Amino acid sequence: MKSREIIKKIFLLLIGGIAITLAGINWTITIAAWLAPIFLLMYTRKAKWVEMLIFFLVLVVSGMISQTGNNLFHLPAVTIFNGISFGVLTSISYVVDKALYKRNSSFYVSLIFPSAVILVEFVVSFGIGTWGSIAHTQFDFKPLLQFSSISGTYGISFLVAWFASVINWLFEKRKKRHTFLTGVLIYSSIFVAVVLFGVIRVNLHSTNEKTVKVAAVLSEIDVHNVIVKEQKSLKTIANKYTHEIPPHIFSQPAFVNQLINRTKTASQQGAKIIVWNEIALILSQKQKEHLVPEIQSLCLKNKTYVLVAFLEESSEHDKKPFNNKSILISPNGKVVWEYMKSSLHPYAETPIINAGNFKIPFIKTEYGTIGNVICADLDMPNYIKQAGKQNVDILLVPAFDWPEITPLHSEMACLEAIQFGCSIVRANGKGETAIYNYKGNTIASVNTLTSDKKILFAEVPVQSNQTFYSRAGNVLILSSFAFLIIIIITRLIKRKKQS
């Protein structure tokens, strides 16, 4: 009997470990995200506390396998760190559930695990944004994604995790027919209501929706290759910053002219808003001083908004040698803003690039309110909520990815569009360039890894759709936190009375 129980636990842990690996950022398989916590909960709820160490080790291995996509330079130390951090963060929800869950309790105990899951995701979002969120595995389930307009991505993660907890609870109650059916009815009713809401929202079309023609203009510069090629020079500059950046690092005039010509082509073909990809050029201060007036002249002539994005040599009073910047120029030829990327990659950017101030610039135009962030900034929901509060209609996002996170990083942007009710133009220099409306529908896309196309056009809705989430914020998070606190207090009071 004992050996049979051991085999059963090994089976549960093996299946759960494989499923959670396939749900990781390298694959994000939709069904795997639903199945993984079912088997892992079956294991943890029956396991002894000492057996949770084996559970943790399985998660560490899973993290080392499934999280390599965000390891840009394939560093072994980063792989190990990814595994350990994945193991720690994922374990927390299961440990909380194991500590608080009581067998043969009412249906409310099924809420413990999903509440813990989204609270972990919420805390993690302040550090690495929504990376690793269960919600990102559901990109193909468009009706379910619409729920994030009410609850943020946390609502989707909650439903997936709750499903696993409910299945386990139902297994316990399988011999109590009335109780079993009550649990089925509660979860299925809520799930059907959420999906029905999503179906209606996706298919609800406005007959008089005004649009504006936008264009994503992409460059030939591959900043990752530059970083690898100039690794020694950049390391020297980072350690002893003297503002003497080797001239050959800056973009050659041919690349600058090529990008200007593509911008002219896009404006001549009717684009009223043009967005460059992140670090489309690497410029000295002198090059920047020549570029901006030329783009101003182009905007004035063609009555176009152009967002140029580049890596620039910083000024003498800055601490680091470069700024990852975007500049919006209006149809009257004026510079509307100069924005610096705020959320920097810890290995590639932090040592050599000055960070921005986490403040989203925006302007009211004849094409609605336009805002701007750069690449990884969009992963930070606590930052991007500014766009929702300011009713930004079109968010311009220069970006630069790599093969291992394509198309995941672009799909993550789709959820931000739904959460905060704005269209997103994500011009990506390496990976999938995508333009989404406020429902998360892909209006246009092109993958630069498989296509030579350098200009992408789309008709984008001028008006946004203010969401409940952008107005009310993290109601689900606060409710889950309050619920767990009440459970903990109740357990402590009960234990004190018994002692």
GROMACS .gro file of C-alpha atoms in nm:
model
  499
    1MET     CA    1   0.000   0.000   0.000
    2LYS     CA    2   0.284   0.235   0.090
    3SER     CA    3   0.471   0.171  -0.235
    4ARG     CA    4   0.149   0.230  -0.429
    5GLU     CA    5   0.110   0.570  -0.259
    6ILE     CA    6   0.470   0.660  -0.345
    7ILE     CA    7   0.419   0.567  -0.711
    8LYS     CA    8   0.101   0.777  -0.717
    9LYS     CA    9   0.286   1.082  -0.578
   10ILE     CA   10   0.570   1.038  -0.827
   11PHE     CA   11   0.316   1.019  -1.111
   12LEU     CA   12   0.137   1.336  -0.997
   13LEU     CA   13   0.463   1.527  -0.958
   14LEU     CA   14   0.596   1.405  -1.293
   15ILE     CA   15   0.282   1.496  -1.490
   16GLY     CA   16   0.247   1.829  -1.306
   17GLY     CA   17   0.614   1.910  -1.362
   18ILE     CA   18   0.596   1.840  -1.735
   19ALA     CA   19   0.274   2.042  -1.770
   20ILE     CA   20   0.406   2.347  -1.582
   21THR     CA   21   0.722   2.334  -1.795
   22LEU     CA   22   0.515   2.341  -2.115
   23ALA     CA   23   0.317   2.633  -1.972
   24GLY     CA   24   0.638   2.832  -1.914
   25ILE     CA   25   0.750   3.128  -2.126
   26ASN     CA   26   0.934   2.908  -2.377
   27TRP     CA   27   0.611   2.739  -2.491
   28THR     CA   28   0.305   2.892  -2.313
   29ILE     CA   29   0.080   2.600  -2.414
   30THR     CA   30  -0.276   2.693  -2.320
   31ILE     CA   31  -0.406   2.356  -2.198
   32ALA     CA   32  -0.085   2.287  -2.002
   33ALA     CA   33  -0.153   2.590  -1.783
   34TRP     CA   34  -0.493   2.445  -1.686
   35LEU     CA   35  -0.360   2.093  -1.622
   36ALA     CA   36  -0.037   2.167  -1.431
   37PRO     CA   37  -0.188   2.299  -1.104
   38ILE     CA   38  -0.445   2.016  -1.093
   39PHE     CA   39  -0.174   1.751  -1.059
   40LEU     CA   40   0.059   1.964  -0.849
   41LEU     CA   41  -0.219   2.041  -0.598
   42MET     CA   42  -0.302   1.672  -0.576
   43TYR     CA   43   0.059   1.615  -0.479
   44THR     CA   44   0.109   1.904  -0.234
   45ARG     CA   45  -0.218   1.848  -0.046
   46LYS     CA   46  -0.120   1.487   0.024
   47ALA     CA   47   0.255   1.537   0.064
   48LYS     CA   48   0.431   1.563   0.399
   49TRP     CA   49   0.610   1.889   0.461
   50VAL     CA   50   0.948   1.722   0.406
   51GLU     CA   51   0.824   1.600   0.066
   52MET     CA   52   0.765   1.961  -0.037
   53LEU     CA   53   1.142   1.986  -0.084
   54ILE     CA   54   1.114   1.739  -0.375
   55PHE     CA   55   0.829   1.952  -0.511
   56PHE     CA   56   1.052   2.260  -0.493
   57LEU     CA   57   1.339   2.085  -0.673
   58VAL     CA   58   1.103   1.977  -0.954
   59LEU     CA   59   0.996   2.340  -0.995
   60VAL     CA   60   1.358   2.456  -1.004
   61VAL     CA   61   1.435   2.211  -1.286
   62SER     CA   62   1.115   2.318  -1.463
   63GLY     CA   63   1.217   2.684  -1.434
   64MET     CA   64   1.566   2.616  -1.572
   65ILE     CA   65   1.409   2.445  -1.875
   66SER     CA   66   1.106   2.666  -1.938
   67GLN     CA   67   1.240   3.015  -1.859
   68THR     CA   68   1.547   3.027  -2.085
   69GLY     CA   69   1.371   3.256  -2.334
   70ASN     CA   70   1.440   3.562  -2.121
   71ASN     CA   71   1.810   3.473  -2.091
   72LEU     CA   72   1.920   3.705  -2.373
   73PHE     CA   73   2.292   3.616  -2.365
   74HIS     CA   74   2.246   3.248  -2.263
   75LEU     CA   75   2.445   3.287  -1.941
   76PRO     CA   76   2.456   2.970  -1.722
   77ALA     CA   77   2.430   3.179  -1.403
   78VAL     CA   78   2.108   3.335  -1.533
   79THR     CA   79   1.964   2.991  -1.614
   80ILE     CA   80   2.031   2.875  -1.258
   81PHE     CA   81   1.889   3.198  -1.115
   82ASN     CA   82   1.577   3.163  -1.331
   83GLY     CA   83   1.523   2.809  -1.203
   84ILE     CA   84   1.566   2.895  -0.836
   85SER     CA   85   1.351   3.208  -0.854
   86PHE     CA   86   1.080   3.020  -1.046
   87GLY     CA   87   1.089   2.746  -0.784
   88VAL     CA   88   1.062   2.988  -0.493
   89LEU     CA   89   0.788   3.207  -0.640
   90THR     CA   90   0.576   2.919  -0.769
   91SER     CA   91   0.609   2.727  -0.443
   92ILE     CA   92   0.464   3.010  -0.236
   93SER     CA   93   0.106   2.960  -0.361
   94TYR     CA   94   0.119   2.585  -0.297
   95VAL     CA   95   0.270   2.633   0.050
   96VAL     CA   96  -0.002   2.885   0.142
   97ASP     CA   97  -0.268   2.645   0.016
   98LYS     CA   98  -0.116   2.354   0.207
   99ALA     CA   99  -0.099   2.557   0.528
  100LEU     CA  100  -0.453   2.695   0.511
  101TYR     CA  101  -0.654   2.436   0.319
  102LYS     CA  102  -0.871   2.203   0.531
  103ARG     CA  103  -1.019   1.887   0.388
  104ASN     CA  104  -1.395   1.836   0.413
  105SER     CA  105  -1.454   2.212   0.430
  106SER     CA  106  -1.706   2.418   0.238
  107PHE     CA  107  -1.650   2.540  -0.118
  108TYR     CA  108  -1.485   2.862  -0.001
  109VAL     CA  109  -1.155   2.678   0.067
  110SER     CA  110  -1.114   2.635  -0.309
  111LEU     CA  111  -1.046   3.010  -0.325
  112ILE     CA  112  -0.729   2.989  -0.113
  113PHE     CA  113  -0.498   2.867  -0.389
  114PRO     CA  114  -0.605   3.110  -0.666
  115SER     CA  115  -0.595   3.400  -0.420
  116ALA     CA  116  -0.236   3.312  -0.331
  117VAL     CA  117  -0.143   3.273  -0.699
  118ILE     CA  118  -0.255   3.620  -0.803
  119LEU     CA  119  -0.108   3.785  -0.494
  120VAL     CA  120   0.232   3.640  -0.589
  121GLU     CA  121   0.184   3.763  -0.948
  122PHE     CA  122   0.091   4.108  -0.816
  123VAL     CA  123   0.401   4.138  -0.595
  124VAL     CA  124   0.626   4.006  -0.874
  125SER     CA  125   0.481   4.265  -1.116
  126PHE     CA  126   0.663   4.542  -0.928
  127GLY     CA  127   0.994   4.379  -1.017
  128ILE     CA  128   0.964   4.209  -1.357
  129GLY     CA  129   0.615   4.310  -1.465
  130THR     CA  130   0.376   4.047  -1.595
  131TRP     CA  131   0.648   3.803  -1.706
  132GLY     CA  132   0.547   3.452  -1.600
  133SER     CA  133   0.179   3.538  -1.554
  134ILE     CA  134  -0.057   3.247  -1.621
  135ALA     CA  135  -0.268   3.489  -1.827
  136HIS     CA  136  -0.007   3.493  -2.106
  137THR     CA  137  -0.069   3.125  -2.178
  138GLN     CA  138  -0.426   3.206  -2.283
  139PHE     CA  139  -0.353   3.428  -2.583
  140ASP     CA  140  -0.552   3.207  -2.821
  141PHE     CA  141  -0.855   3.213  -2.587
  142LYS     CA  142  -0.966   3.564  -2.692
  143PRO     CA  143  -1.305   3.570  -2.509
  144LEU     CA  144  -1.130   3.484  -2.181
  145LEU     CA  145  -0.870   3.758  -2.238
  146GLN     CA  146  -1.148   4.019  -2.236
  147PHE     CA  147  -1.196   3.956  -1.863
  148SER     CA  148  -0.873   4.149  -1.807
  149SER     CA  149  -1.067   4.468  -1.894
  150ILE     CA  150  -1.245   4.413  -1.560
  151SER     CA  151  -0.986   4.243  -1.341
  152GLY     CA  152  -0.652   4.292  -1.513
  153THR     CA  153  -0.445   3.986  -1.606
  154TYR     CA  154  -0.497   3.866  -1.248
  155GLY     CA  155  -0.857   3.767  -1.320
  156ILE     CA  156  -0.749   3.526  -1.594
  157SER     CA  157  -0.479   3.373  -1.373
  158PHE     CA  158  -0.735   3.344  -1.092
  159LEU     CA  159  -0.983   3.151  -1.307
  160VAL     CA  160  -0.717   2.906  -1.429
  161ALA     CA  161  -0.580   2.845  -1.078
  162TRP     CA  162  -0.929   2.826  -0.928
  163PHE     CA  163  -1.026   2.559  -1.182
  164ALA     CA  164  -0.744   2.337  -1.051
  165SER     CA  165  -0.849   2.396  -0.691
  166VAL     CA  166  -1.214   2.326  -0.772
  167ILE     CA  167  -1.127   1.999  -0.950
  168ASN     CA  168  -0.936   1.883  -0.642
  169TRP     CA  169  -1.221   1.990  -0.412
  170LEU     CA  170  -1.474   1.808  -0.629
  171PHE     CA  171  -1.263   1.493  -0.616
  172GLU     CA  172  -1.287   1.507  -0.237
  173LYS     CA  173  -1.665   1.556  -0.253
  174ARG     CA  174  -1.733   1.300  -0.529
  175LYS     CA  175  -1.942   1.084  -0.294
  176LYS     CA  176  -2.156   1.375  -0.173
  177ARG     CA  177  -2.378   1.434  -0.475
  178HIS     CA  178  -2.551   1.757  -0.364
  179THR     CA  179  -2.228   1.921  -0.247
  180PHE     CA  180  -2.049   1.806  -0.563
  181LEU     CA  181  -2.314   1.953  -0.794
  182THR     CA  182  -2.319   2.281  -0.599
  183GLY     CA  183  -1.944   2.325  -0.657
  184VAL     CA  184  -1.978   2.242  -1.027
  185LEU     CA  185  -2.262   2.492  -1.063
  186ILE     CA  186  -2.078   2.777  -0.889
  187TYR     CA  187  -1.757   2.755  -1.093
  188SER     CA  188  -1.920   2.673  -1.426
  189SER     CA  189  -2.171   2.961  -1.389
  190ILE     CA  190  -1.893   3.213  -1.325
  191PHE     CA  191  -1.673   3.074  -1.602
  192VAL     CA  192  -1.957   3.074  -1.857
  193ALA     CA  193  -2.050   3.431  -1.758
  194VAL     CA  194  -1.688   3.545  -1.807
  195VAL     CA  195  -1.659   3.377  -2.148
  196LEU     CA  196  -2.000   3.507  -2.258
  197PHE     CA  197  -1.892   3.860  -2.161
  198GLY     CA  198  -1.578   3.810  -2.368
  199VAL     CA  199  -1.767   3.681  -2.672
  200ILE     CA  200  -2.001   3.981  -2.663
  201ARG     CA  201  -1.715   4.229  -2.616
  202VAL     CA  202  -1.508   4.082  -2.901
  203ASN     CA  203  -1.801   4.084  -3.143
  204LEU     CA  204  -1.953   4.418  -3.044
  205HIS     CA  205  -1.864   4.652  -3.330
  206SER     CA  206  -1.913   5.026  -3.354
  207THR     CA  207  -2.064   5.129  -3.688
  208ASN     CA  208  -1.918   5.481  -3.682
  209GLU     CA  209  -1.570   5.401  -3.554
  210LYS     CA  210  -1.323   5.665  -3.671
  211THR     CA  211  -0.974   5.543  -3.761
  212VAL     CA  212  -0.634   5.689  -3.840
  213LYS     CA  213  -0.368   5.540  -4.066
  214VAL     CA  214  -0.052   5.454  -3.872
  215ALA     CA  215   0.279   5.302  -3.979
  216ALA     CA  216   0.555   5.114  -3.800
  217VAL     CA  217   0.890   5.189  -3.963
  218LEU     CA  218   1.169   4.941  -3.893
  219SER     CA  219   1.545   4.976  -3.923
  220GLU     CA  220   1.836   4.745  -4.013
  221ILE     CA  221   2.027   4.805  -3.687
  222ASP     CA  222   2.054   4.497  -3.463
  223VAL     CA  223   2.151   4.635  -3.124
  224HIS     CA  224   2.213   4.286  -2.983
  225ASN     CA  225   2.485   4.229  -3.242
  226VAL     CA  226   2.636   4.566  -3.155
  227ILE     CA  227   2.642   4.475  -2.783
  228VAL     CA  228   2.812   4.141  -2.851
  229LYS     CA  229   3.059   4.288  -3.101
  230GLU     CA  230   3.145   4.589  -2.884
  231GLN     CA  231   3.134   4.404  -2.551
  232LYS     CA  232   3.484   4.508  -2.441
  233SER     CA  233   3.440   4.872  -2.538
  234LEU     CA  234   3.100   4.897  -2.368
  235LYS     CA  235   3.231   4.731  -2.052
  236THR     CA  236   3.517   4.981  -2.038
  237ILE     CA  237   3.278   5.273  -2.090
  238ALA     CA  238   3.044   5.140  -1.820
  239ASN     CA  239   3.326   5.100  -1.565
  240LYS     CA  240   3.510   5.422  -1.645
  241TYR     CA  241   3.266   5.657  -1.811
  242THR     CA  242   3.464   5.937  -1.974
  243HIS     CA  243   3.209   6.018  -2.250
  244GLU     CA  244   3.462   5.901  -2.507
  245ILE     CA  245   3.245   5.658  -2.700
  246PRO     CA  246   3.425   5.497  -2.997
  247PRO     CA  247   3.287   5.671  -3.313
  248HIS     CA  248   3.236   5.343  -3.502
  249ILE     CA  249   2.959   5.246  -3.256
  250PHE     CA  250   2.735   5.521  -3.393
  251SER     CA  251   2.514   5.453  -3.697
  252GLN     CA  252   2.663   5.522  -4.038
  253PRO     CA  253   2.498   5.799  -4.248
  254ALA     CA  254   2.364   5.538  -4.491
  255PHE     CA  255   2.153   5.377  -4.216
  256VAL     CA  256   2.026   5.718  -4.099
  257ASN     CA  257   1.926   5.821  -4.451
  258GLN     CA  258   1.765   5.484  -4.516
  259LEU     CA  259   1.539   5.524  -4.213
  260ILE     CA  260   1.450   5.882  -4.303
  261ASN     CA  261   1.355   5.768  -4.655
  262ARG     CA  262   1.131   5.492  -4.517
  263THR     CA  263   0.964   5.749  -4.292
  264LYS     CA  264   0.906   5.973  -4.596
  265THR     CA  265   0.759   5.678  -4.786
  266ALA     CA  266   0.521   5.599  -4.500
  267SER     CA  267   0.402   5.960  -4.477
  268GLN     CA  268   0.361   5.988  -4.855
  269GLN     CA  269   0.141   5.678  -4.847
  270GLY     CA  270  -0.095   5.846  -4.603
  271ALA     CA  271   0.029   5.749  -4.256
  272LYS     CA  272  -0.061   6.022  -4.006
  273ILE     CA  273   0.121   5.859  -3.713
  274ILE     CA  274   0.460   5.693  -3.771
  275VAL     CA  275   0.654   5.493  -3.511
  276TRP     CA  276   1.015   5.377  -3.529
  277ASN     CA  277   1.130   5.061  -3.355
  278GLU     CA  278   1.338   5.082  -3.037
  279ILE     CA  279   1.702   5.180  -3.095
  280ALA     CA  280   1.640   5.219  -3.465
  281LEU     CA  281   1.967   5.416  -3.470
  282ILE     CA  282   2.266   5.475  -3.240
  283LEU     CA  283   2.344   5.845  -3.248
  284SER     CA  284   2.602   6.089  -3.122
  285GLN     CA  285   2.474   6.424  -2.999
  286LYS     CA  286   2.590   6.580  -3.325
  287GLN     CA  287   2.397   6.323  -3.532
  288LYS     CA  288   2.086   6.382  -3.322
  289GLU     CA  289   2.113   6.757  -3.380
  290HIS     CA  290   2.106   6.694  -3.756
  291LEU     CA  291   1.833   6.427  -3.748
  292VAL     CA  292   1.565   6.610  -3.548
  293PRO     CA  293   1.537   6.917  -3.778
  294GLU     CA  294   1.510   6.689  -4.082
  295ILE     CA  295   1.221   6.495  -3.923
  296GLN     CA  296   1.061   6.823  -3.815
  297SER     CA  297   1.069   6.941  -4.175
  298LEU     CA  298   0.914   6.611  -4.290
  299CYS     CA  299   0.634   6.635  -4.031
  300LEU     CA  300   0.559   6.995  -4.122
  301LYS     CA  301   0.545   6.915  -4.492
  302ASN     CA  302   0.326   6.603  -4.469
  303LYS     CA  303   0.127   6.696  -4.155
  304THR     CA  304   0.234   6.378  -3.977
  305TYR     CA  305   0.319   6.276  -3.619
  306VAL     CA  306   0.651   6.089  -3.613
  307LEU     CA  307   0.794   5.910  -3.310
  308VAL     CA  308   1.164   5.856  -3.367
  309ALA     CA  309   1.343   5.611  -3.134
  310PHE     CA  310   1.718   5.571  -3.091
  311LEU     CA  311   2.007   5.516  -2.853
  312GLU     CA  312   2.180   5.849  -2.802
  313GLU     CA  313   2.505   5.958  -2.652
  314SER     CA  314   2.414   6.116  -2.319
  315SER     CA  315   2.524   6.457  -2.200
  316GLU     CA  316   2.813   6.526  -1.962
  317HIS     CA  317   2.601   6.553  -1.646
  318ASP     CA  318   2.452   6.203  -1.689
  319LYS     CA  319   2.588   5.907  -1.493
  320LYS     CA  320   2.588   5.660  -1.783
  321PRO     CA  321   2.696   5.696  -2.148
  322PHE     CA  322   2.364   5.635  -2.329
  323ASN     CA  323   1.993   5.719  -2.324
  324ASN     CA  324   1.733   5.487  -2.477
  325LYS     CA  325   1.506   5.758  -2.609
  326SER     CA  326   1.201   5.839  -2.822
  327ILE     CA  327   1.103   6.183  -2.950
  328LEU     CA  328   0.755   6.275  -3.076
  329ILE     CA  329   0.739   6.546  -3.341
  330SER     CA  330   0.402   6.695  -3.430
  331PRO     CA  331   0.258   6.805  -3.770
  332ASN     CA  332   0.352   7.164  -3.690
  333GLY     CA  333   0.716   7.058  -3.669
  334LYS     CA  334   0.753   7.095  -3.292
  335VAL     CA  335   0.911   6.849  -3.051
  336VAL     CA  336   0.624   6.736  -2.823
  337TRP     CA  337   0.836   6.528  -2.585
  338GLU     CA  338   1.165   6.348  -2.535
  339TYR     CA  339   1.099   6.026  -2.346
  340MET     CA  340   1.356   5.793  -2.187
  341LYS     CA  341   1.292   5.424  -2.133
  342SER     CA  342   1.231   5.353  -1.765
  343SER     CA  343   1.230   4.973  -1.729
  344LEU     CA  344   1.576   4.859  -1.839
  345HIS     CA  345   1.709   4.510  -1.909
  346PRO     CA  346   1.934   4.425  -1.609
  347TYR     CA  347   2.224   4.283  -1.815
  348ALA     CA  348   2.205   4.457  -2.151
  349GLU     CA  349   2.093   4.808  -2.053
  350THR     CA  350   2.132   4.891  -1.683
  351PRO     CA  351   2.515   4.915  -1.685
  352ILE     CA  352   2.532   5.167  -1.971
  353ILE     CA  353   2.191   5.336  -2.006
  354ASN     CA  354   2.028   5.604  -1.792
  355ALA     CA  355   1.676   5.516  -1.674
  356GLY     CA  356   1.370   5.736  -1.725
  357ASN     CA  357   1.130   5.863  -1.459
  358PHE     CA  358   0.839   5.618  -1.507
  359LYS     CA  359   0.609   5.894  -1.626
  360ILE     CA  360   0.411   5.834  -1.946
  361PRO     CA  361   0.398   6.139  -2.176
  362PHE     CA  362   0.074   6.204  -2.362
  363ILE     CA  363  -0.086   6.465  -2.586
  364LYS     CA  364  -0.442   6.530  -2.704
  365THR     CA  365  -0.454   6.537  -3.084
  366GLU     CA  366  -0.706   6.530  -3.367
  367TYR     CA  367  -0.649   6.151  -3.359
  368GLY     CA  368  -0.729   6.113  -2.991
  369THR     CA  369  -0.489   6.110  -2.698
  370ILE     CA  370  -0.148   5.968  -2.791
  371GLY     CA  371   0.095   5.825  -2.533
  372ASN     CA  372   0.438   5.663  -2.547
  373VAL     CA  373   0.647   5.401  -2.366
  374ILE     CA  374   0.938   5.185  -2.482
  375CYS     CA  375   0.945   4.804  -2.500
  376ALA     CA  376   0.978   4.654  -2.146
  377ASP     CA  377   0.797   4.957  -1.997
  378LEU     CA  378   0.480   4.801  -2.135
  379ASP     CA  379   0.533   4.490  -1.919
  380MET     CA  380   0.481   4.692  -1.600
  381PRO     CA  381   0.104   4.718  -1.529
  382ASN     CA  382   0.158   4.943  -1.227
  383TYR     CA  383   0.324   5.188  -1.466
  384ILE     CA  384   0.099   5.147  -1.770
  385LYS     CA  385  -0.212   5.216  -1.559
  386GLN     CA  386  -0.123   5.583  -1.617
  387ALA     CA  387  -0.239   5.531  -1.977
  388GLY     CA  388  -0.579   5.411  -1.854
  389LYS     CA  389  -0.620   5.702  -1.613
  390GLN     CA  390  -0.530   5.954  -1.885
  391ASN     CA  391  -0.768   5.786  -2.134
  392VAL     CA  392  -0.487   5.731  -2.384
  393ASP     CA  393  -0.641   5.624  -2.715
  394ILE     CA  394  -0.325   5.515  -2.900
  395LEU     CA  395  -0.012   5.401  -2.718
  396LEU     CA  396   0.306   5.414  -2.928
  397VAL     CA  397   0.560   5.147  -2.829
  398PRO     CA  398   0.903   5.120  -2.995
  399ALA     CA  399   1.038   4.772  -2.912
  400PHE     CA  400   1.323   4.531  -2.978
  401ASP     CA  401   1.293   4.159  -2.896
  402TRP     CA  402   1.483   3.841  -2.978
  403PRO     CA  403   1.379   3.503  -3.125
  404GLU     CA  404   1.326   3.321  -2.793
  405ILE     CA  405   1.055   3.564  -2.678
  406THR     CA  406   0.883   3.595  -3.015
  407PRO     CA  407   0.582   3.614  -3.040
  408LEU     CA  408   0.525   3.599  -2.659
  409HIS     CA  409   0.640   3.954  -2.587
  410SER     CA  410   0.413   4.091  -2.856
  411GLU     CA  411   0.118   3.887  -2.724
  412MET     CA  412   0.179   4.033  -2.378
  413ALA     CA  413   0.119   4.377  -2.531
  414CYS     CA  414  -0.221   4.258  -2.650
  415LEU     CA  415  -0.330   4.211  -2.288
  416GLU     CA  416  -0.220   4.564  -2.197
  417ALA     CA  417  -0.441   4.694  -2.480
  418ILE     CA  418  -0.742   4.508  -2.337
  419GLN     CA  419  -0.674   4.602  -1.973
  420PHE     CA  420  -0.646   4.973  -2.033
  421GLY     CA  421  -0.872   5.006  -2.336
  422CYS     CA  422  -0.624   5.162  -2.579
  423SER     CA  423  -0.491   5.066  -2.920
  424ILE     CA  424  -0.120   4.978  -2.924
  425VAL     CA  425   0.127   5.031  -3.208
  426ARG     CA  426   0.430   4.816  -3.119
  427ALA     CA  427   0.708   4.870  -3.373
  428ASN     CA  428   0.955   4.589  -3.315
  429GLY     CA  429   1.304   4.591  -3.466
  430LYS     CA  430   1.361   4.219  -3.406
  431GLY     CA  431   1.061   3.991  -3.366
  432GLU     CA  432   0.691   4.049  -3.419
  433THR     CA  433   0.572   4.399  -3.496
  434ALA     CA  434   0.202   4.411  -3.410
  435ILE     CA  435  -0.076   4.667  -3.400
  436TYR     CA  436  -0.368   4.590  -3.166
  437ASN     CA  437  -0.702   4.759  -3.109
  438TYR     CA  438  -0.846   4.808  -2.760
  439LYS     CA  439  -1.007   4.461  -2.772
  440GLY     CA  440  -0.672   4.296  -2.829
  441ASN     CA  441  -0.755   4.209  -3.190
  442THR     CA  442  -0.451   4.209  -3.418
  443ILE     CA  443  -0.508   4.474  -3.687
  444ALA     CA  444  -0.174   4.412  -3.859
  445SER     CA  445   0.148   4.226  -3.785
  446VAL     CA  446   0.478   4.121  -3.940
  447ASN     CA  447   0.760   3.906  -3.803
  448THR     CA  448   1.096   4.057  -3.893
  449LEU     CA  449   1.263   3.722  -3.824
  450THR     CA  450   1.086   3.574  -4.126
  451SER     CA  451   1.003   3.880  -4.337
  452ASP     CA  452   1.202   4.163  -4.498
  453LYS     CA  453   0.907   4.402  -4.474
  454LYS     CA  454   1.018   4.728  -4.312
  455ILE     CA  455   0.697   4.935  -4.316
  456LEU     CA  456   0.371   4.810  -4.166
  457PHE     CA  457   0.047   5.006  -4.215
  458ALA     CA  458  -0.282   4.979  -4.026
  459GLU     CA  459  -0.607   5.168  -3.968
  460VAL     CA  460  -0.628   5.218  -3.591
  461PRO     CA  461  -0.938   5.328  -3.395
  462VAL     CA  462  -0.910   5.688  -3.281
  463GLN     CA  463  -1.125   5.641  -2.972
  464SER     CA  464  -1.030   5.424  -2.675
  465ASN     CA  465  -1.263   5.221  -2.455
  466GLN     CA  466  -1.223   5.309  -2.088
  467THR     CA  467  -1.231   4.987  -1.889
  468PHE     CA  468  -1.353   4.901  -1.542
  469TYR     CA  469  -1.000   4.793  -1.452
  470SER     CA  470  -0.848   5.129  -1.550
  471ARG     CA  471  -1.106   5.306  -1.331
  472ALA     CA  472  -1.136   5.072  -1.032
  473GLY     CA  473  -0.788   4.918  -1.023
  474ASN     CA  474  -0.696   4.597  -0.843
  475VAL     CA  475  -1.026   4.515  -0.673
  476LEU     CA  476  -0.966   4.142  -0.717
  477ILE     CA  477  -0.620   4.167  -0.561
  478LEU     CA  478  -0.753   4.355  -0.257
  479SER     CA  479  -1.040   4.108  -0.220
  480SER     CA  480  -0.804   3.810  -0.239
  481PHE     CA  481  -0.570   3.965   0.016
  482ALA     CA  482  -0.858   4.037   0.255
  483PHE     CA  483  -0.991   3.682   0.206
  484LEU     CA  484  -0.656   3.522   0.297
  485ILE     CA  485  -0.614   3.749   0.600
  486ILE     CA  486  -0.961   3.649   0.725
  487ILE     CA  487  -0.877   3.280   0.673
  488ILE     CA  488  -0.549   3.317   0.864
  489ILE     CA  489  -0.712   3.506   1.154
  490THR     CA  490  -0.995   3.252   1.171
  491ARG     CA  491  -0.748   2.964   1.180
  492LEU     CA  492  -0.543   3.130   1.456
  493ILE     CA  493  -0.850   3.203   1.670
  494LYS     CA  494  -0.971   2.845   1.629
  495ARG     CA  495  -0.630   2.706   1.717
  496LYS     CA  496  -0.611   2.929   2.028
  497LYS     CA  497  -0.952   2.811   2.147
  498GLN     CA  498  -0.854   2.447   2.097
  499SER     CA  499  -0.532   2.492   2.295
   0.00000   0.00000   0.00000
